[in-house]
Amino acid sequence: MLEVIFYIAITAEAMTAALAAGRRNMDWFGVCLLACVTALGGGTIRDIFLDHYPLYWVANPYVLLLICGAALVTIALARVVDRLRWPFLLLDGLGLVVFTIIGCNIGMEVGAHPLIVLVAGMVTGIFGGILRDVLCNDVPLVFRGELYATVSIVTGAIYYFGLAANIQSDVVILVAIAVGFPLRVFAIIKKWEMPKFVYDKDLR
Amino acid sequence: MLEVIFYIAITAEAMTAALAAGRRNMDWFGVCLLACVTALGGGTIRDIFLDHYPLYWVANPYVLLLICGAALVTIALARVVDRLRWPFLLLDGLGLVVFTIIGCNIGMEVGAHPLIVLVAGMVTGIFGGILRDVLCNDVPLVFRGELYATVSIVTGAIYYFGLAANIQSDVVILVAIAVGFPLRVFAIIKKWEMPKFVYDKDLR
Amino acid sequence: MLEVIFYIAITAEAMTAALAAGRRNMDWFGVCLLACVTALGGGTIRDIFLDHYPLYWVANPYVLLLICGAALVTIALARVVDRLRWPFLLLDGLGLVVFTIIGCNIGMEVGAHPLIVLVAGMVTGIFGGILRDVLCNDVPLVFRGELYATVSIVTGAIYYFGLAANIQSDVVILVAIAVGFPLRVFAIIKKWEMPKFVYDKDLR
């Protein structure tokens, strides 16, 4: 089940990245590349940090075709996709939670410290979006928007401590999703944000 | 012969990067660093993706001196270089094709899937320019300009399938260059571009 | 002693990064992430280049808590910190020198070529700041400001050649700091800069 949601999430990430590319008037190649970077960038950076090879997409190259396909479909259906704002946000939120769980899994697999397991989950969940924003020449949204990284940390903590408490893996996954996903949805609806640090003097 | 063209291409990449740095009023150090990132960035990212160590420039550090030398010469000769727009574009195009072939080679060397071999060639050919544009705070040109990544994919496909068909290596290299290089030159002359995806609504 | 200065330097880097984040109105999470990237990014990139695993912060995860703590304290004390411009610049300069020495050490540990040892020191010293500026959507300051990378290269050269000449390690470290640190301080006071390359024609 986690794998099915994983592919759905990757597809959703690819489609939102394609729309971001369209707002920058990128060409079709740029749309596909940005979709790949967004959907796979988080997991790739996590694997490089943890020296965990081969990278997922190097071992499973067909995922690249899935992502490029999703990106090109988005171009064709941009007018329809446009009306699907909420389904997208929901899929993106589900993706965040699932990416986090998968990332924590890899962290545990390589025997990392609990703190690093949470970081591995968070990097998987949010770094794709950070790379997308850097390539689009924006200050990353995750630094300023509604709760996003926090959702990832909460999800990862539930997952890690659930497993550490010897609760059955399937149950832990369901609970982590059942807490993390609604948390993200409410954050969007209620516009929950982390407090901001506003500082307007130049140090230099 | 591939190695000679490789060094010519690296030098050309370094010089175009130096001009880009000059347009941003960078200091001499910035010019050299941007030249190194542009000339070696694509191959470095490819090697990190494929866990292929040591990195080329770590094993052959004198290439760093070559690149910094080329960058500093560019500063000295900026007025002359300026009139050399076409030689530069030609060398850059030749470099794209040669970098692609070298990247595909490394991909095959580590036994990657054919799709990943093409990606390895493309990353080698275009990611140096993407890093240059990110450091210069631009949306990468490759996402919007004339055919560039496409040239890399076509070149890589000819090279890979040529070798897979057991044609002699030298012949395949020549054919790949003989197709890829003119394709890039015509793309510049005729302003061939990929279709663009223009989308102006904010999803969020 | 080097380790004590290392932690002081990491804390100083985290605090200057937090102020940079505040100027971009980032939220508390963004402040912490930017602080981690700035303080640890240079060493992380060096280790990835040299295939030197595990990464420092993966093996010593508590450093992440130290950095986030320093970043949050900076938020709380922004008004006080503001008046501490000079202490900060001094700590940042000391950090640059110490990061460089540590980076050179790792380079020698993996048996790299002398040129790569200097590069390893420089990457450790300056790439954290480059990543910070890229995430803040600026052209990296190190490409344009007062002597910074040069200080790193001078420090690294003294350290490397001092050890190569069989001088006692502690003495070499002290000499490297005693030259590199004042060099940076004078560069700020006297506004020493590398010559700039100003070029205003578009190649394309």
PDB file of C-alpha atoms in Angstrom, chain B residues 116-203:
ATOM      1  CA  ILE B 116      20.449   5.874 -16.964  1.00  0.00           C
ATOM      2  CA  VAL B 117      23.308   5.821 -19.500  1.00  0.00           C
ATOM      3  CA  LEU B 118      21.464   8.514 -21.467  1.00  0.00           C
ATOM      4  CA  VAL B 119      20.746  10.454 -18.269  1.00  0.00           C
ATOM      5  CA  ALA B 120      24.433  10.208 -17.299  1.00  0.00           C
ATOM      6  CA  GLY B 121      25.379  11.709 -20.654  1.00  0.00           C
ATOM      7  CA  MET B 122      22.804  14.465 -20.341  1.00  0.00           C
ATOM      8  CA  VAL B 123      23.750  15.361 -16.763  1.00  0.00           C
ATOM      9  CA  THR B 124      27.404  15.608 -17.836  1.00  0.00           C
ATOM     10  CA  GLY B 125      26.474  17.818 -20.773  1.00  0.00           C
ATOM     11  CA  ILE B 126      24.064  20.257 -19.182  1.00  0.00           C
ATOM     12  CA  PHE B 127      24.304  20.394 -15.369  1.00  0.00           C
ATOM     13  CA  GLY B 128      27.443  22.540 -15.352  1.00  0.00           C
ATOM     14  CA  GLY B 129      25.477  25.270 -17.101  1.00  0.00           C
ATOM     15  CA  ILE B 130      22.544  24.822 -14.703  1.00  0.00           C
ATOM     16  CA  LEU B 131      24.833  25.286 -11.677  1.00  0.00           C
ATOM     17  CA  ARG B 132      26.381  28.363 -13.336  1.00  0.00           C
ATOM     18  CA  ASP B 133      22.954  29.929 -13.816  1.00  0.00           C
ATOM     19  CA  VAL B 134      21.840  29.105 -10.249  1.00  0.00           C
ATOM     20  CA  LEU B 135      24.987  30.730  -8.824  1.00  0.00           C
ATOM     21  CA  CYS B 136      24.409  33.748 -11.077  1.00  0.00           C
ATOM     22  CA  ASN B 137      20.845  33.898  -9.755  1.00  0.00           C
ATOM     23  CA  ASP B 138      19.182  33.205 -13.114  1.00  0.00           C
ATOM     24  CA  VAL B 139      16.520  30.720 -14.111  1.00  0.00           C
ATOM     25  CA  PRO B 140      18.694  28.193 -15.984  1.00  0.00           C
ATOM     26  CA  LEU B 141      18.959  28.996 -19.674  1.00  0.00           C
ATOM     27  CA  VAL B 142      18.719  25.343 -20.644  1.00  0.00           C
ATOM     28  CA  PHE B 143      15.072  25.402 -19.499  1.00  0.00           C
ATOM     29  CA  ARG B 144      14.197  28.028 -22.090  1.00  0.00           C
ATOM     30  CA  GLY B 145      16.756  28.477 -24.866  1.00  0.00           C
ATOM     31  CA  GLU B 146      17.486  26.763 -28.161  1.00  0.00           C
ATOM     32  CA  LEU B 147      17.735  22.976 -28.352  1.00  0.00           C
ATOM     33  CA  TYR B 148      20.456  21.937 -25.951  1.00  0.00           C
ATOM     34  CA  ALA B 149      19.393  19.013 -23.803  1.00  0.00           C
ATOM     35  CA  THR B 150      17.768  17.481 -26.881  1.00  0.00           C
ATOM     36  CA  VAL B 151      21.122  17.548 -28.677  1.00  0.00           C
ATOM     37  CA  SER B 152      22.594  15.711 -25.709  1.00  0.00           C
ATOM     38  CA  ILE B 153      19.891  13.047 -25.743  1.00  0.00           C
ATOM     39  CA  VAL B 154      20.181  12.490 -29.500  1.00  0.00           C
ATOM     40  CA  THR B 155      23.975  12.238 -29.266  1.00  0.00           C
ATOM     41  CA  GLY B 156      23.776   9.853 -26.335  1.00  0.00           C
ATOM     42  CA  ALA B 157      21.201   7.645 -28.078  1.00  0.00           C
ATOM     43  CA  ILE B 158      23.335   7.350 -31.225  1.00  0.00           C
ATOM     44  CA  TYR B 159      26.393   6.519 -29.146  1.00  0.00           C
ATOM     45  CA  TYR B 160      24.661   3.978 -26.939  1.00  0.00           C
ATOM     46  CA  PHE B 161      22.754   2.138 -29.630  1.00  0.00           C
ATOM     47  CA  GLY B 162      25.742   2.282 -31.978  1.00  0.00           C
ATOM     48  CA  LEU B 163      27.883   0.487 -29.420  1.00  0.00           C
ATOM     49  CA  ALA B 164      25.038  -1.881 -28.571  1.00  0.00           C
ATOM     50  CA  ALA B 165      24.931  -2.812 -32.285  1.00  0.00           C
ATOM     51  CA  ASN B 166      28.616  -3.772 -32.041  1.00  0.00           C
ATOM     52  CA  ILE B 167      29.761  -1.059 -34.395  1.00  0.00           C
ATOM     53  CA  GLN B 168      33.396  -0.046 -33.863  1.00  0.00           C
ATOM     54  CA  SER B 169      33.808   2.497 -31.073  1.00  0.00           C
ATOM     55  CA  ASP B 170      35.705   5.105 -33.150  1.00  0.00           C
ATOM     56  CA  VAL B 171      33.070   5.031 -35.872  1.00  0.00           C
ATOM     57  CA  VAL B 172      30.237   5.437 -33.387  1.00  0.00           C
ATOM     58  CA  ILE B 173      31.953   8.414 -31.751  1.00  0.00           C
ATOM     59  CA  LEU B 174      32.470  10.092 -35.105  1.00  0.00           C
ATOM     60  CA  VAL B 175      28.861   9.533 -36.169  1.00  0.00           C
ATOM     61  CA  ALA B 176      27.540  10.808 -32.802  1.00  0.00           C
ATOM     62  CA  ILE B 177      29.640  13.969 -33.135  1.00  0.00           C
ATOM     63  CA  ALA B 178      28.743  14.332 -36.825  1.00  0.00           C
ATOM     64  CA  VAL B 179      25.031  14.331 -35.967  1.00  0.00           C
ATOM     65  CA  GLY B 180      24.977  16.053 -32.580  1.00  0.00           C
ATOM     66  CA  PHE B 181      27.286  18.947 -33.370  1.00  0.00           C
ATOM     67  CA  PRO B 182      25.560  20.205 -36.545  1.00  0.00           C
ATOM     68  CA  LEU B 183      22.194  19.728 -34.820  1.00  0.00           C
ATOM     69  CA  ARG B 184      23.280  22.171 -32.127  1.00  0.00           C
ATOM     70  CA  VAL B 185      24.732  24.620 -34.670  1.00  0.00           C
ATOM     71  CA  PHE B 186      21.552  24.605 -36.747  1.00  0.00           C
ATOM     72  CA  ALA B 187      19.463  24.992 -33.586  1.00  0.00           C
ATOM     73  CA  ILE B 188      21.336  28.219 -32.825  1.00  0.00           C
ATOM     74  CA  ILE B 189      21.207  29.547 -36.395  1.00  0.00           C
ATOM     75  CA  LYS B 190      17.562  28.676 -36.979  1.00  0.00           C
ATOM     76  CA  LYS B 191      16.542  29.428 -33.399  1.00  0.00           C
ATOM     77  CA  TRP B 192      14.991  25.976 -33.017  1.00  0.00           C
ATOM     78  CA  GLU B 193      13.347  25.744 -29.631  1.00  0.00           C
ATOM     79  CA  MET B 194      11.277  23.211 -27.758  1.00  0.00           C
ATOM     80  CA  PRO B 195       7.658  24.270 -27.435  1.00  0.00           C
ATOM     81  CA  LYS B 196       7.110  26.260 -24.270  1.00  0.00           C
ATOM     82  CA  PHE B 197       4.532  25.626 -21.556  1.00  0.00           C
ATOM     83  CA  VAL B 198       3.031  28.960 -20.602  1.00  0.00           C
ATOM     84  CA  TYR B 199       0.787  28.848 -17.578  1.00  0.00           C
ATOM     85  CA  ASP B 200      -0.050  31.974 -15.681  1.00  0.00           C
ATOM     86  CA  LYS B 201      -2.327  30.987 -12.840  1.00  0.00           C
ATOM     87  CA  ASP B 202      -1.112  30.521  -9.321  1.00  0.00           C
ATOM     88  CA  LEU B 203      -1.911  27.092  -7.964  1.00  0.00           C
TER      89      LEU B 203
END
